[in-house]
mmCIF file of C-alpha atoms in Angstrom:
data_model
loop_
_atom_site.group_PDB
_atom_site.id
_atom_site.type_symbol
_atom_site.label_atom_id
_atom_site.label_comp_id
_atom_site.label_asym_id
_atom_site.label_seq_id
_atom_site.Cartn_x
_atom_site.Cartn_y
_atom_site.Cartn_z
ATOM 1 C CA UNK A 1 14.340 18.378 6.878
ATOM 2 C CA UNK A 2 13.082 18.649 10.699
ATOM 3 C CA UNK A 3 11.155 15.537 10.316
ATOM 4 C CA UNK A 4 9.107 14.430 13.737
ATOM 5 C CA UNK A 5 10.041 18.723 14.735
ATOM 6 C CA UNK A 6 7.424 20.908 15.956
ATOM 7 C CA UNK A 7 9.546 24.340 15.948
ATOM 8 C CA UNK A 8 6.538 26.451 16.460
ATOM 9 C CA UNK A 9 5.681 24.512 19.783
ATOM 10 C CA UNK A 10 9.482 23.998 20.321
ATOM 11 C CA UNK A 11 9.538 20.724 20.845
ATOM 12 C CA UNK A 12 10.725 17.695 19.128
ATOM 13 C CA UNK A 13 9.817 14.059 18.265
ATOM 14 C CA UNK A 14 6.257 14.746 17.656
ATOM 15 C CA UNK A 15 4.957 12.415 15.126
ATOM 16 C CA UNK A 16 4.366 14.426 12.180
ATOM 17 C CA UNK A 17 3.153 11.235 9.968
ATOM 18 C CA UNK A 18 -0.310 12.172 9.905
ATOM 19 C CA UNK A 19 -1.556 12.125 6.492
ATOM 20 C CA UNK A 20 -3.151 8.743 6.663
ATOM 21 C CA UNK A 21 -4.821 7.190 9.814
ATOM 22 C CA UNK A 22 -3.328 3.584 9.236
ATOM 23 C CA UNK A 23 -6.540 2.365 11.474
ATOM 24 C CA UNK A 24 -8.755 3.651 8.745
ATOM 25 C CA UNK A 25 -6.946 2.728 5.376
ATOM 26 C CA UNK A 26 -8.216 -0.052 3.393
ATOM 27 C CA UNK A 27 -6.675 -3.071 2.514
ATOM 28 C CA UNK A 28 -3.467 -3.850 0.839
ATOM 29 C CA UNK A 29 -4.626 -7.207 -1.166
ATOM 30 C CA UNK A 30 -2.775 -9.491 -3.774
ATOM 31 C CA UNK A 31 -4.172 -8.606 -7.251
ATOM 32 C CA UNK A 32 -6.382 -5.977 -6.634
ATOM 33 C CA UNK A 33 -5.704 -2.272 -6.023
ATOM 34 C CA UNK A 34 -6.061 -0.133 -3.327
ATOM 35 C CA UNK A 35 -7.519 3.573 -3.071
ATOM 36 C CA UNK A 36 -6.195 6.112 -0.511
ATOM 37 C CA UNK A 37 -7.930 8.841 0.544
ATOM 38 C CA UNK A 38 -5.298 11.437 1.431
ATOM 39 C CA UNK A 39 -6.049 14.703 2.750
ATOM 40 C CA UNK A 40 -3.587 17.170 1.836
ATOM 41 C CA UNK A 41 -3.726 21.182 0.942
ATOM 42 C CA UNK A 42 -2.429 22.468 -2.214
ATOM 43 C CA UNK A 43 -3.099 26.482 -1.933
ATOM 44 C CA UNK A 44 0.049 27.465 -4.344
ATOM 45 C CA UNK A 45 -2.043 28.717 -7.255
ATOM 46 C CA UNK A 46 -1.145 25.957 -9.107
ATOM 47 C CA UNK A 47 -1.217 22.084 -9.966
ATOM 48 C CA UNK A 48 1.093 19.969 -7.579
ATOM 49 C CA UNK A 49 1.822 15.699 -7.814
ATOM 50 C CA UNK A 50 1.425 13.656 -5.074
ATOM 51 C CA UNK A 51 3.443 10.446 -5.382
ATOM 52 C CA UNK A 52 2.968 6.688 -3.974
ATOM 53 C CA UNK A 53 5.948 4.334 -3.780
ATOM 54 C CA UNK A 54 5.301 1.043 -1.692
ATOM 55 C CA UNK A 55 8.036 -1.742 -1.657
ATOM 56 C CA UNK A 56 6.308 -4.920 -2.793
ATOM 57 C CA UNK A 57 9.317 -7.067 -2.601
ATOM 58 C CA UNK A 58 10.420 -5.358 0.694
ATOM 59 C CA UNK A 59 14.033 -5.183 -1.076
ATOM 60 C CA UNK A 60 14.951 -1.717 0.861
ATOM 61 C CA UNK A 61 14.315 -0.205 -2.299
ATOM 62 C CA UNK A 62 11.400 2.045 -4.334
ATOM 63 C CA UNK A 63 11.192 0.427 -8.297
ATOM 64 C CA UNK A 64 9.803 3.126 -10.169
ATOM 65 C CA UNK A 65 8.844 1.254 -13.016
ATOM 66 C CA UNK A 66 6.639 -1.489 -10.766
ATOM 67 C CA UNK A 67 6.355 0.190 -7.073
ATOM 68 C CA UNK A 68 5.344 4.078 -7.956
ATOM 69 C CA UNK A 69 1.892 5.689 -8.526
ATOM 70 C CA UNK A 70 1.141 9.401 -9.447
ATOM 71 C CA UNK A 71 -1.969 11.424 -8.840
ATOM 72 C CA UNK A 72 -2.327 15.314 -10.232
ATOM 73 C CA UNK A 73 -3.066 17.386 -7.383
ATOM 74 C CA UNK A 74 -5.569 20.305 -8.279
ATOM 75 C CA UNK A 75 -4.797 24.177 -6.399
ATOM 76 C CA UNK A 76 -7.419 24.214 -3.935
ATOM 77 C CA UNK A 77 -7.392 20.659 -3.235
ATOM 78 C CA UNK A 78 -7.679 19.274 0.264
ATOM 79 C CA UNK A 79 -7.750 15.364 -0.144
ATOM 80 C CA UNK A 80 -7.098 13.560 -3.114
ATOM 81 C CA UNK A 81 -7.344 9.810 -4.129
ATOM 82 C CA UNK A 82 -4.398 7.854 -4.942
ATOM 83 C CA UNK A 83 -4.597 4.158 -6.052
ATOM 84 C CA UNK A 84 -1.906 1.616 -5.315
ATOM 85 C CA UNK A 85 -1.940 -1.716 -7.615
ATOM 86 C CA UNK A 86 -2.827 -3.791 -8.916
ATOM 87 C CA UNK A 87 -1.054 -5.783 -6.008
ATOM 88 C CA UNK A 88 1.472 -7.923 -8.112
ATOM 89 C CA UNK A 89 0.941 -11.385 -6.970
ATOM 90 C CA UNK A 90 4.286 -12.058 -5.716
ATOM 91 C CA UNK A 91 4.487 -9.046 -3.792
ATOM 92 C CA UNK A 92 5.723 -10.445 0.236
ATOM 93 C CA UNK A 93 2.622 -10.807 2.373
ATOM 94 C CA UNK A 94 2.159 -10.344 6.000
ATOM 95 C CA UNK A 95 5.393 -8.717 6.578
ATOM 96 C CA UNK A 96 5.757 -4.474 6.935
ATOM 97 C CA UNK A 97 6.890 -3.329 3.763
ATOM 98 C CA UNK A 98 7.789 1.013 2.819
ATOM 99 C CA UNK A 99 4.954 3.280 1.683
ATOM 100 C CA UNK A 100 6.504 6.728 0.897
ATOM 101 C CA UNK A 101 3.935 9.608 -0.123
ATOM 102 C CA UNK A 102 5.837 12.611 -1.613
ATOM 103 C CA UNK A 103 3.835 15.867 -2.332
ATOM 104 C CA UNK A 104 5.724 18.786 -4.967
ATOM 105 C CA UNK A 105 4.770 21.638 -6.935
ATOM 106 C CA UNK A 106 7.115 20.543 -9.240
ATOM 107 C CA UNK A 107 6.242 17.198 -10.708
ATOM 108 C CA UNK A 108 9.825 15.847 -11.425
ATOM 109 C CA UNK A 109 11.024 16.579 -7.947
ATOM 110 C CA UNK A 110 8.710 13.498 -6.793
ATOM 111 C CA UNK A 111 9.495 11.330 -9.492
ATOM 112 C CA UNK A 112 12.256 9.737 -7.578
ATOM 113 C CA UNK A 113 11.450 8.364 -4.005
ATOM 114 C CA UNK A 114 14.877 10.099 -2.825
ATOM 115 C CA UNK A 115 16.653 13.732 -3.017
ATOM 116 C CA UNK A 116 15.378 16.861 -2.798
ATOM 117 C CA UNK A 117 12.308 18.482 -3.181
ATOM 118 C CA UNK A 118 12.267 22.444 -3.161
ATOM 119 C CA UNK A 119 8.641 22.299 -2.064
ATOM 120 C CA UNK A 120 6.022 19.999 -0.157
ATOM 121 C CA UNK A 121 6.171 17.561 1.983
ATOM 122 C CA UNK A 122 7.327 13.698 2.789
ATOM 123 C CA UNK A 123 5.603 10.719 4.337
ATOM 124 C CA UNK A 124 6.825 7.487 5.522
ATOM 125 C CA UNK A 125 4.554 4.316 6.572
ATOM 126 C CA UNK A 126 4.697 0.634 6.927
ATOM 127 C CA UNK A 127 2.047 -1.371 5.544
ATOM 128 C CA UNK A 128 1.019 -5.269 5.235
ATOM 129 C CA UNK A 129 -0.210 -6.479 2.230
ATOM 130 C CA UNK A 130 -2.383 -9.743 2.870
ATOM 131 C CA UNK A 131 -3.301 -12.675 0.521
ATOM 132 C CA UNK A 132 -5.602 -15.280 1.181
ATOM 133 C CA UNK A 133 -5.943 -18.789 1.419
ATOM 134 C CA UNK A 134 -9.094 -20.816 -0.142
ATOM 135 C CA UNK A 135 -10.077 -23.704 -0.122
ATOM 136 C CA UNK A 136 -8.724 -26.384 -3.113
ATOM 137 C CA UNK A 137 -11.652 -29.062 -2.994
ATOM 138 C CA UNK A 138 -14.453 -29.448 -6.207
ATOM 139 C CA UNK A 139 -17.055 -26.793 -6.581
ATOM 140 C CA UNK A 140 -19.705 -28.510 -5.370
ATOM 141 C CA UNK A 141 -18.174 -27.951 -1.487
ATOM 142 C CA UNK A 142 -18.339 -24.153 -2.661
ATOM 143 C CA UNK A 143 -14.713 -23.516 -3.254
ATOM 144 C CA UNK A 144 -15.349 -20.794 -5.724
ATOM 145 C CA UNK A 145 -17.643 -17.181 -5.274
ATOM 146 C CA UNK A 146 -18.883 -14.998 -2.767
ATOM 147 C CA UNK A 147 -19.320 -18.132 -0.369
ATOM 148 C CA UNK A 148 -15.747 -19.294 -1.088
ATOM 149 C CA UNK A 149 -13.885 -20.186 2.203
ATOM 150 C CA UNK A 150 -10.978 -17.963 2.607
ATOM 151 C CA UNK A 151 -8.326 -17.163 5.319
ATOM 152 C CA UNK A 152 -6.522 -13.916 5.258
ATOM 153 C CA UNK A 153 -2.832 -14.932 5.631
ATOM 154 C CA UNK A 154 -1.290 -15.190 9.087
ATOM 155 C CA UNK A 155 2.398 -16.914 9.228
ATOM 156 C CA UNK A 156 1.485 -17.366 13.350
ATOM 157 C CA UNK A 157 -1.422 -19.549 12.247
ATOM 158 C CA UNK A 158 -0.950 -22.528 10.371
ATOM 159 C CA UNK A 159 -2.108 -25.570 9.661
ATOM 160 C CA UNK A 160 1.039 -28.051 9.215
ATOM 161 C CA UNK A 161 4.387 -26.607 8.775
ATOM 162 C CA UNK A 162 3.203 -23.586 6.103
ATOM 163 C CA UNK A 163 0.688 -21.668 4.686
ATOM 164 C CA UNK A 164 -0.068 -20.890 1.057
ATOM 165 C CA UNK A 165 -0.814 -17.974 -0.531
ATOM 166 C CA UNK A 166 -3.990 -18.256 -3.576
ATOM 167 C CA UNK A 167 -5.377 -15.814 -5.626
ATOM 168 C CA UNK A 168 -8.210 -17.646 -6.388
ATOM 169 C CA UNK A 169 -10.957 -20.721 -4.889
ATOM 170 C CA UNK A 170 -10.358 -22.787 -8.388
ATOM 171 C CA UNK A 171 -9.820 -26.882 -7.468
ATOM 172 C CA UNK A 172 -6.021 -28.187 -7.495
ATOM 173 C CA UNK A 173 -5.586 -31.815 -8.405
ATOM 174 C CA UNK A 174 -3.249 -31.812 -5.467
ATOM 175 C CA UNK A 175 -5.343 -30.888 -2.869
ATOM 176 C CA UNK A 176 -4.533 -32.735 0.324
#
């Protein structure tokens, strides 16, 4: 409750989103998994859960069998690292999807991305997750390692009518 309210400074609509500086986060990439540094402050004298849901199928919805990730939260902690993924490789690319970070003393209020918590706090962000594009010729053009050509995914940038989404610089038969 009072989301975006300041009451001390009496005002209102101030942007209380601030546990992660979106200009500094890494990556969200197909297949791999993402750590986030999160600074947070657990002085309660005892163990609290922070909580991860991001919506990879940008459904609306938080699955918390395939979209939620826990991380212990130690009294006397002020950040904490939280990792996100794998990326499932069908998660929707290049479009904002939900990232919800929920911080409780008690470990079963955060186990649902929704209701009510008797203690902590809420985040909401919106995130892209990328994929990239490689190449498809033989090996010997170095389609494959560190050298590997490879586009991060833009739908305003295409060549021909679409772009496609890889999750790896291994020949197709097809390419072309």
């Amino acid at each position: 409750g009072g989301d975006d309210n300041n009451a001390a400074a009496g005002t209102m609509d101030v942007d209380d989103e601030d546990g992660l500086d979106l200009a500094t986060i890494p990556l969200f990439i197909l297949t791999q998994t993402t750590t986030l540094d999160v600074p947070v402050m657990n002085m309660t004298g005892e163990e609290a859960t922070l909580v991860g849901y991001i919506d990879y199928n940008k459904d609306g919805a938080f699955d918390p069998a395939t979209e939620k990730y826990v991380v212990s939260v130690p009294d006397g902690a002020t950040s904490v690292s939280l990792e996100i993924g794998p990326i499932p490789a069908d998660a929707v690319v290049g479009q904002d999807v939900g990232l919800r970070l929920r911080l409780a003393n008690d470990m079963a209020e955060v186990m649902t991305a929704t209701g009510l918590a008797l203690s902590g706090e809420v985040e909401d962000y919106m995130v892209q997750i990328i994929g990239f594009d490689y190449g498809d010729l033989p090996d010997t053009y170095t389609t494959t390692g560190d050298e590997a050509p490879r586009h991060i995914i833009n739908e305003d940038l295409t060549l021909g009518d679409c772009v496609d989404t890889e999750l790896d610089g291994i020949p197709e038969p097809m390419a072309g």
